[in-house]
């Protein structure tokens, strides 16, 4: 394996001169070109860890994901990477598997790994999380939750959920069931539910306890929640189901099909997330696109700006697009 000493020997210069080139120090242009030509020919890569000891920078940005396997996470990471790679940064991914305690654990872990900043796809807000962010003392961006004292990229969950509910109402649905998630998640759990409830109240439509269930983001939970809704409703069935994620909406559709319901003739279904699968289902799923990749790009740009200079903490709300398809 080629070392920095090998590069120095081949270029007939000192190791210090090679280091200056790698760290943008002063050397003559001829020497710089000679060294870089050898680097290119040998495929040598300067040691990131060694460089970090000198510059106090690792060239690495930590990203904390709630579930690495989801399409939302994939899109956000793609946006982050597209921006930071142009600035020669790498990303280090961690996956909390929706366990809020791991958010705090990974903030501390990434701090110990000397990352230059952290982007968190947050699922909750609590005092311990804020304390861990403050203690890390790193450039920090939150995506999806409005964390106090932290620059946050937010989704307009309330209005998106209200728009979905309103769309169902315009299609003559007056009995609308709801599959949400735990309210410890302020954005998906609370804001989307409030958008649904407030819109029903605005039109004086019934809100029945039997029509509201709580899932865990998975397809399986959407299936089980729909099963409970149908069972508990007796003869007073809803005519539409609004699930706060596409994955749960897909589970709902699967259960309805198994029970012989025609979608949307017997029961309409809508979700949020604009998953790739939503377009190719039969019928295709009405959903909301939050432009996740753009959210990742925006988060990365603001994190890089924080790393250059201290900036006031800001809040940015993403636009969204309601996609009307055949399930409604």
Short mmCIF file of C-alpha atoms in Angstrom, two decimals:
data_model
loop_
_atom_site.label_atom_id
_atom_site.label_comp_id
_atom_site.label_asym_id
_atom_site.label_seq_id
_atom_site.Cartn_x
_atom_site.Cartn_y
_atom_site.Cartn_z
CA UNK A 1 0.00 0.00 0.00
CA UNK A 2 1.34 3.42 -0.96
CA UNK A 3 2.19 5.72 1.95
CA UNK A 4 2.89 9.42 2.23
CA UNK A 5 6.60 8.57 2.56
CA UNK A 6 6.42 6.74 -0.79
CA UNK A 7 4.82 9.78 -2.42
CA UNK A 8 7.59 12.03 -0.99
CA UNK A 9 10.32 9.69 -2.24
CA UNK A 10 8.82 9.41 -5.76
CA UNK A 11 8.43 13.19 -5.98
CA UNK A 12 11.93 13.78 -4.53
CA UNK A 13 10.55 16.06 -1.83
CA UNK A 14 10.15 15.88 1.94
CA UNK A 15 7.15 14.35 3.70
CA UNK A 16 6.37 17.83 5.04
CA UNK A 17 6.07 19.19 1.50
CA UNK A 18 3.60 16.45 0.58
CA UNK A 19 1.57 17.26 3.71
CA UNK A 20 1.49 20.94 2.72
CA UNK A 21 -0.02 19.98 -0.64
CA UNK A 22 -2.71 17.86 1.01
CA UNK A 23 -3.55 20.67 3.45
CA UNK A 24 -3.47 23.48 0.87
CA UNK A 25 -0.28 24.96 2.30
CA UNK A 26 2.25 26.90 0.26
CA UNK A 27 4.45 25.02 -2.22
CA UNK A 28 5.53 25.98 -5.71
CA UNK A 29 3.09 25.18 -8.51
CA UNK A 30 5.57 22.86 -10.21
CA UNK A 31 6.05 20.81 -7.05
CA UNK A 32 2.29 20.70 -6.42
CA UNK A 33 1.63 19.40 -9.93
CA UNK A 34 4.38 16.80 -9.63
CA UNK A 35 3.03 15.49 -6.34
CA UNK A 36 -0.58 15.43 -7.51
CA UNK A 37 0.42 13.57 -10.68
CA UNK A 38 2.03 10.85 -8.56
CA UNK A 39 -1.01 10.77 -6.25
CA UNK A 40 -3.26 10.26 -9.27
CA UNK A 41 -1.05 7.55 -10.74
CA UNK A 42 -0.77 5.60 -7.48
CA UNK A 43 -4.36 6.11 -6.36
CA UNK A 44 -3.12 7.27 -2.96
CA UNK A 45 -5.72 8.71 -0.57
CA UNK A 46 -4.57 10.96 2.29
CA UNK A 47 -5.46 9.60 5.73
CA UNK A 48 -8.63 11.27 6.93
CA UNK A 49 -7.92 10.46 10.58
CA UNK A 50 -4.40 11.89 10.37
CA UNK A 51 -5.69 14.99 8.67
CA UNK A 52 -8.35 15.42 11.35
CA UNK A 53 -5.71 15.47 14.07
CA UNK A 54 -3.98 18.40 12.36
CA UNK A 55 -7.01 20.40 11.26
CA UNK A 56 -9.38 19.42 14.10
CA UNK A 57 -11.83 18.44 11.33
CA UNK A 58 -12.82 14.91 10.41
CA UNK A 59 -14.45 15.64 7.06
CA UNK A 60 -17.39 13.55 8.28
CA UNK A 61 -21.00 14.55 8.97
CA UNK A 62 -23.13 12.35 11.20
CA UNK A 63 -26.71 11.54 10.16
CA UNK A 64 -29.16 9.98 12.62
CA UNK A 65 -32.08 8.19 10.96
CA UNK A 66 -35.24 6.81 12.60
CA UNK A 67 -35.32 3.81 10.23
CA UNK A 68 -32.67 3.44 7.58
CA UNK A 69 -34.79 1.11 5.42
CA UNK A 70 -37.55 3.63 4.70
CA UNK A 71 -37.87 5.47 1.43
CA UNK A 72 -38.15 8.82 3.23
CA UNK A 73 -34.78 8.26 4.91
CA UNK A 74 -33.24 7.16 1.62
CA UNK A 75 -34.39 10.32 -0.15
CA UNK A 76 -33.22 12.61 2.63
CA UNK A 77 -29.80 10.93 2.75
CA UNK A 78 -29.51 11.23 -1.03
CA UNK A 79 -30.11 14.98 -0.77
CA UNK A 80 -27.62 15.36 2.09
CA UNK A 81 -24.92 13.38 0.31
CA UNK A 82 -25.39 15.26 -2.96
CA UNK A 83 -24.57 18.54 -1.23
CA UNK A 84 -21.80 17.49 1.17
CA UNK A 85 -19.93 15.31 -1.34
CA UNK A 86 -19.31 18.41 -3.46
CA UNK A 87 -17.51 19.86 -0.44
CA UNK A 88 -15.47 16.66 0.05
CA UNK A 89 -17.35 15.54 3.15
CA UNK A 90 -18.46 12.01 3.88
CA UNK A 91 -21.54 10.97 5.86
CA UNK A 92 -21.73 8.49 8.73
CA UNK A 93 -25.21 6.95 9.07
CA UNK A 94 -26.80 5.65 12.28
CA UNK A 95 -30.22 4.00 12.66
CA UNK A 96 -32.31 4.39 15.85
CA UNK A 97 -34.93 1.84 14.74
CA UNK A 98 -37.54 4.30 16.10
CA UNK A 99 -36.12 4.07 19.63
CA UNK A 100 -35.92 7.61 21.01
CA UNK A 101 -33.24 6.66 23.55
CA UNK A 102 -30.92 5.82 20.68
CA UNK A 103 -31.16 9.38 19.35
CA UNK A 104 -29.34 10.55 22.46
CA UNK A 105 -26.93 7.61 22.37
CA UNK A 106 -25.97 8.32 18.77
CA UNK A 107 -25.49 12.05 19.35
CA UNK A 108 -22.90 11.13 21.99
CA UNK A 109 -21.36 8.45 19.77
CA UNK A 110 -21.01 10.79 16.80
CA UNK A 111 -19.49 13.44 19.07
CA UNK A 112 -16.90 10.87 20.21
CA UNK A 113 -16.14 10.10 16.55
CA UNK A 114 -15.30 13.80 16.04
CA UNK A 115 -17.86 14.44 13.31
CA UNK A 116 -17.99 18.04 12.12
CA UNK A 117 -21.78 18.30 12.44
CA UNK A 118 -24.96 16.28 12.87
CA UNK A 119 -28.25 16.07 10.97
CA UNK A 120 -31.05 14.37 12.92
CA UNK A 121 -34.29 13.08 11.40
CA UNK A 122 -36.04 13.60 14.69
CA UNK A 123 -39.07 11.63 15.89
CA UNK A 124 -39.65 13.28 19.26
CA UNK A 125 -38.90 16.28 21.43
CA UNK A 126 -37.85 15.89 25.05
CA UNK A 127 -35.58 17.57 27.59
CA UNK A 128 -32.95 14.82 27.48
CA UNK A 129 -32.63 15.11 23.71
CA UNK A 130 -32.19 18.90 23.88
CA UNK A 131 -29.66 18.45 26.68
CA UNK A 132 -27.66 15.97 24.57
CA UNK A 133 -27.68 18.33 21.57
CA UNK A 134 -26.49 21.23 23.74
CA UNK A 135 -23.75 19.10 25.33
CA UNK A 136 -22.50 17.95 21.92
CA UNK A 137 -21.75 21.58 21.03
CA UNK A 138 -21.67 20.84 17.30
CA UNK A 139 -23.34 22.37 14.25
CA UNK A 140 -26.73 20.67 14.31
CA UNK A 141 -29.80 20.47 12.05
CA UNK A 142 -33.12 18.79 12.79
CA UNK A 143 -35.40 17.49 10.03
CA UNK A 144 -39.07 16.84 10.75
CA UNK A 145 -39.39 18.25 14.29
CA UNK A 146 -39.26 21.79 15.63
CA UNK A 147 -36.49 21.38 18.22
CA UNK A 148 -35.97 24.45 20.44
CA UNK A 149 -32.64 26.17 19.91
CA UNK A 150 -31.88 24.10 16.79
CA UNK A 151 -32.12 25.02 13.12
CA UNK A 152 -35.02 22.88 11.89
CA UNK A 153 -36.32 21.82 8.48
CA UNK A 154 -40.03 21.19 9.02
CA UNK A 155 -42.82 19.54 7.07
CA UNK A 156 -46.22 21.23 7.06
CA UNK A 157 -47.91 18.22 8.67
CA UNK A 158 -51.01 20.02 9.90
CA UNK A 159 -52.03 21.52 6.57
CA UNK A 160 -51.06 18.45 4.57
CA UNK A 161 -53.32 16.29 6.75
CA UNK A 162 -56.06 18.89 6.55
CA UNK A 163 -55.81 18.91 2.74
CA UNK A 164 -56.06 15.12 2.56
CA UNK A 165 -59.12 15.14 4.83
CA UNK A 166 -60.66 17.96 2.84
CA UNK A 167 -60.10 16.05 -0.41
CA UNK A 168 -61.96 13.05 1.01
CA UNK A 169 -64.81 15.34 2.06
CA UNK A 170 -65.06 16.85 -1.44
CA UNK A 171 -65.50 13.28 -2.71
CA UNK A 172 -68.62 13.02 -0.53
CA UNK A 173 -66.99 11.08 2.32
CA UNK A 174 -68.56 12.08 5.63
CA UNK A 175 -67.37 9.09 7.66
CA UNK A 176 -63.58 9.18 7.64
CA UNK A 177 -61.44 6.83 9.72
CA UNK A 178 -57.89 7.66 10.78
CA UNK A 179 -54.74 5.61 11.33
CA UNK A 180 -52.10 7.64 13.16
CA UNK A 181 -48.99 7.04 15.26
CA UNK A 182 -48.12 7.80 18.89
CA UNK A 183 -48.42 11.41 19.93
CA UNK A 184 -44.92 11.40 21.43
CA UNK A 185 -44.05 12.21 17.81
CA UNK A 186 -45.21 15.86 17.70
CA UNK A 187 -45.23 16.19 13.92
CA UNK A 188 -46.57 12.90 12.55
CA UNK A 189 -48.39 11.86 15.72
CA UNK A 190 -49.96 15.17 16.79
CA UNK A 191 -49.96 17.64 13.90
CA UNK A 192 -51.35 15.23 11.32
CA UNK A 193 -54.03 14.08 13.72
CA UNK A 194 -55.00 17.67 14.54
CA UNK A 195 -55.23 18.48 10.83
CA UNK A 196 -57.67 15.59 10.44
CA UNK A 197 -59.74 16.39 13.54
CA UNK A 198 -59.98 20.13 12.94
CA UNK A 199 -61.08 19.64 9.33
CA UNK A 200 -63.83 17.23 10.36
CA UNK A 201 -64.94 19.67 13.05
CA UNK A 202 -64.97 22.51 10.52
CA UNK A 203 -67.55 20.61 8.45
CA UNK A 204 -69.45 19.32 11.51
CA UNK A 205 -68.67 15.73 10.57
CA UNK A 206 -68.70 12.87 13.09
CA UNK A 207 -65.53 11.91 14.97
CA UNK A 208 -65.93 8.40 16.34
CA UNK A 209 -63.51 6.68 18.66
CA UNK A 210 -64.01 3.39 16.79
CA UNK A 211 -62.71 5.00 13.61
CA UNK A 212 -59.36 6.10 15.09
CA UNK A 213 -56.45 3.70 15.57
CA UNK A 214 -52.74 4.07 16.28
CA UNK A 215 -50.07 2.22 14.29
CA UNK A 216 -46.28 2.17 14.28
CA UNK A 217 -45.43 3.31 10.73
CA UNK A 218 -45.32 -0.26 9.38
CA UNK A 219 -47.45 -1.91 6.68
CA UNK A 220 -48.40 -4.58 9.21
CA UNK A 221 -49.75 -2.01 11.66
CA UNK A 222 -51.84 -0.39 8.91
CA UNK A 223 -53.33 -3.81 8.20
CA UNK A 224 -54.08 -4.51 11.87
CA UNK A 225 -55.48 -1.02 12.53
CA UNK A 226 -57.87 -1.36 9.59
CA UNK A 227 -58.95 -4.75 10.87
CA UNK A 228 -59.81 -3.17 14.25
CA UNK A 229 -61.65 -0.26 12.62
CA UNK A 230 -63.83 -2.57 10.54
CA UNK A 231 -64.48 -4.90 13.48
CA UNK A 232 -65.27 -2.14 16.00
CA UNK A 233 -67.46 -0.13 13.63
CA UNK A 234 -70.14 -2.80 13.36
CA UNK A 235 -72.75 -1.69 10.85
CA UNK A 236 -71.66 1.97 10.98
CA UNK A 237 -68.62 1.61 8.72
CA UNK A 238 -66.51 4.57 7.58
CA UNK A 239 -66.42 5.23 3.85
CA UNK A 240 -62.77 6.35 3.80
CA UNK A 241 -59.53 5.73 5.69
CA UNK A 242 -56.76 8.30 6.05
CA UNK A 243 -53.44 6.82 7.19
CA UNK A 244 -50.66 9.24 8.13
CA UNK A 245 -48.03 7.27 6.19
CA UNK A 246 -48.14 5.48 2.85
CA UNK A 247 -46.86 2.27 4.43
CA UNK A 248 -49.82 2.12 6.81
CA UNK A 249 -52.18 3.07 3.96
CA UNK A 250 -50.81 0.13 1.94
CA UNK A 251 -51.53 -2.17 4.88
CA UNK A 252 -55.06 -0.78 5.05
CA UNK A 253 -55.61 -1.44 1.36
CA UNK A 254 -54.39 -5.02 1.69
CA UNK A 255 -56.82 -5.79 4.50
CA UNK A 256 -59.74 -4.17 2.66
CA UNK A 257 -59.00 -6.19 -0.48
CA UNK A 258 -58.86 -9.41 1.54
CA UNK A 259 -62.29 -8.62 2.99
CA UNK A 260 -63.81 -8.00 -0.42
CA UNK A 261 -64.00 -4.18 -0.27
CA UNK A 262 -63.63 -2.36 -3.58
CA UNK A 263 -61.30 0.66 -3.41
CA UNK A 264 -62.48 3.42 -3.73
CA UNK A 265 -66.07 2.33 -4.48
CA UNK A 266 -66.67 0.80 -1.05
CA UNK A 267 -63.93 2.59 0.85
CA UNK A 268 -61.42 5.25 -0.19
CA UNK A 269 -57.85 5.26 1.17
CA UNK A 270 -55.22 8.03 1.35
CA UNK A 271 -51.75 8.33 2.84
CA UNK A 272 -48.75 10.67 3.15
CA UNK A 273 -45.24 10.14 1.83
CA UNK A 274 -45.39 9.74 -1.96
CA UNK A 275 -43.60 6.39 -1.80
CA UNK A 276 -42.58 4.89 -5.12
CA UNK A 277 -44.90 1.96 -4.47
CA UNK A 278 -47.90 4.29 -4.04
CA UNK A 279 -47.84 5.09 -7.75
CA UNK A 280 -47.89 1.47 -8.86
CA UNK A 281 -50.51 0.03 -6.53
CA UNK A 282 -53.91 -0.96 -7.90
CA UNK A 283 -55.61 1.38 -7.42
CA UNK A 284 -52.81 3.95 -7.17
CA UNK A 285 -52.66 5.67 -3.78
CA UNK A 286 -53.64 9.28 -3.15
CA UNK A 287 -50.81 10.77 -1.09
CA UNK A 288 -48.70 13.82 -0.22
CA UNK A 289 -45.19 14.50 -1.53
CA UNK A 290 -42.99 16.29 1.01
CA UNK A 291 -39.99 16.64 -1.34
CA UNK A 292 -37.72 14.73 1.07
CA UNK A 293 -34.61 14.92 -1.09
CA UNK A 294 -34.87 18.71 -1.22
CA UNK A 295 -35.25 18.72 2.59
CA UNK A 296 -31.99 16.79 2.84
CA UNK A 297 -30.25 19.20 0.49
CA UNK A 298 -31.49 22.19 2.48
CA UNK A 299 -30.40 20.62 5.78
CA UNK A 300 -26.92 19.93 4.40
CA UNK A 301 -26.50 23.47 3.07
CA UNK A 302 -27.47 25.00 6.40
CA UNK A 303 -25.22 22.62 8.32
CA UNK A 304 -22.24 23.53 6.12
CA UNK A 305 -23.03 27.23 6.64
CA UNK A 306 -23.06 26.69 10.42
CA UNK A 307 -19.69 25.00 10.21
CA UNK A 308 -18.21 28.08 8.55
CA UNK A 309 -19.70 30.62 10.91
CA UNK A 310 -22.09 30.66 13.84
CA UNK A 311 -25.56 31.53 12.63
CA UNK A 312 -28.85 32.28 14.33
CA UNK A 313 -31.08 29.22 14.65
CA UNK A 314 -33.75 29.27 11.96
CA UNK A 315 -36.93 27.37 11.09
CA UNK A 316 -37.75 26.41 7.51
CA UNK A 317 -41.01 24.81 6.39
CA UNK A 318 -41.00 22.59 3.31
CA UNK A 319 -43.67 22.95 0.65
CA UNK A 320 -45.71 19.86 -0.22
CA UNK A 321 -47.83 18.55 -3.06
CA UNK A 322 -51.14 16.69 -2.77
CA UNK A 323 -51.16 13.89 -5.35
CA UNK A 324 -54.69 12.84 -6.31
CA UNK A 325 -54.88 9.24 -7.53
CA UNK A 326 -57.35 6.42 -7.99
CA UNK A 327 -57.72 5.29 -4.36
CA UNK A 328 -60.03 8.25 -3.66
#
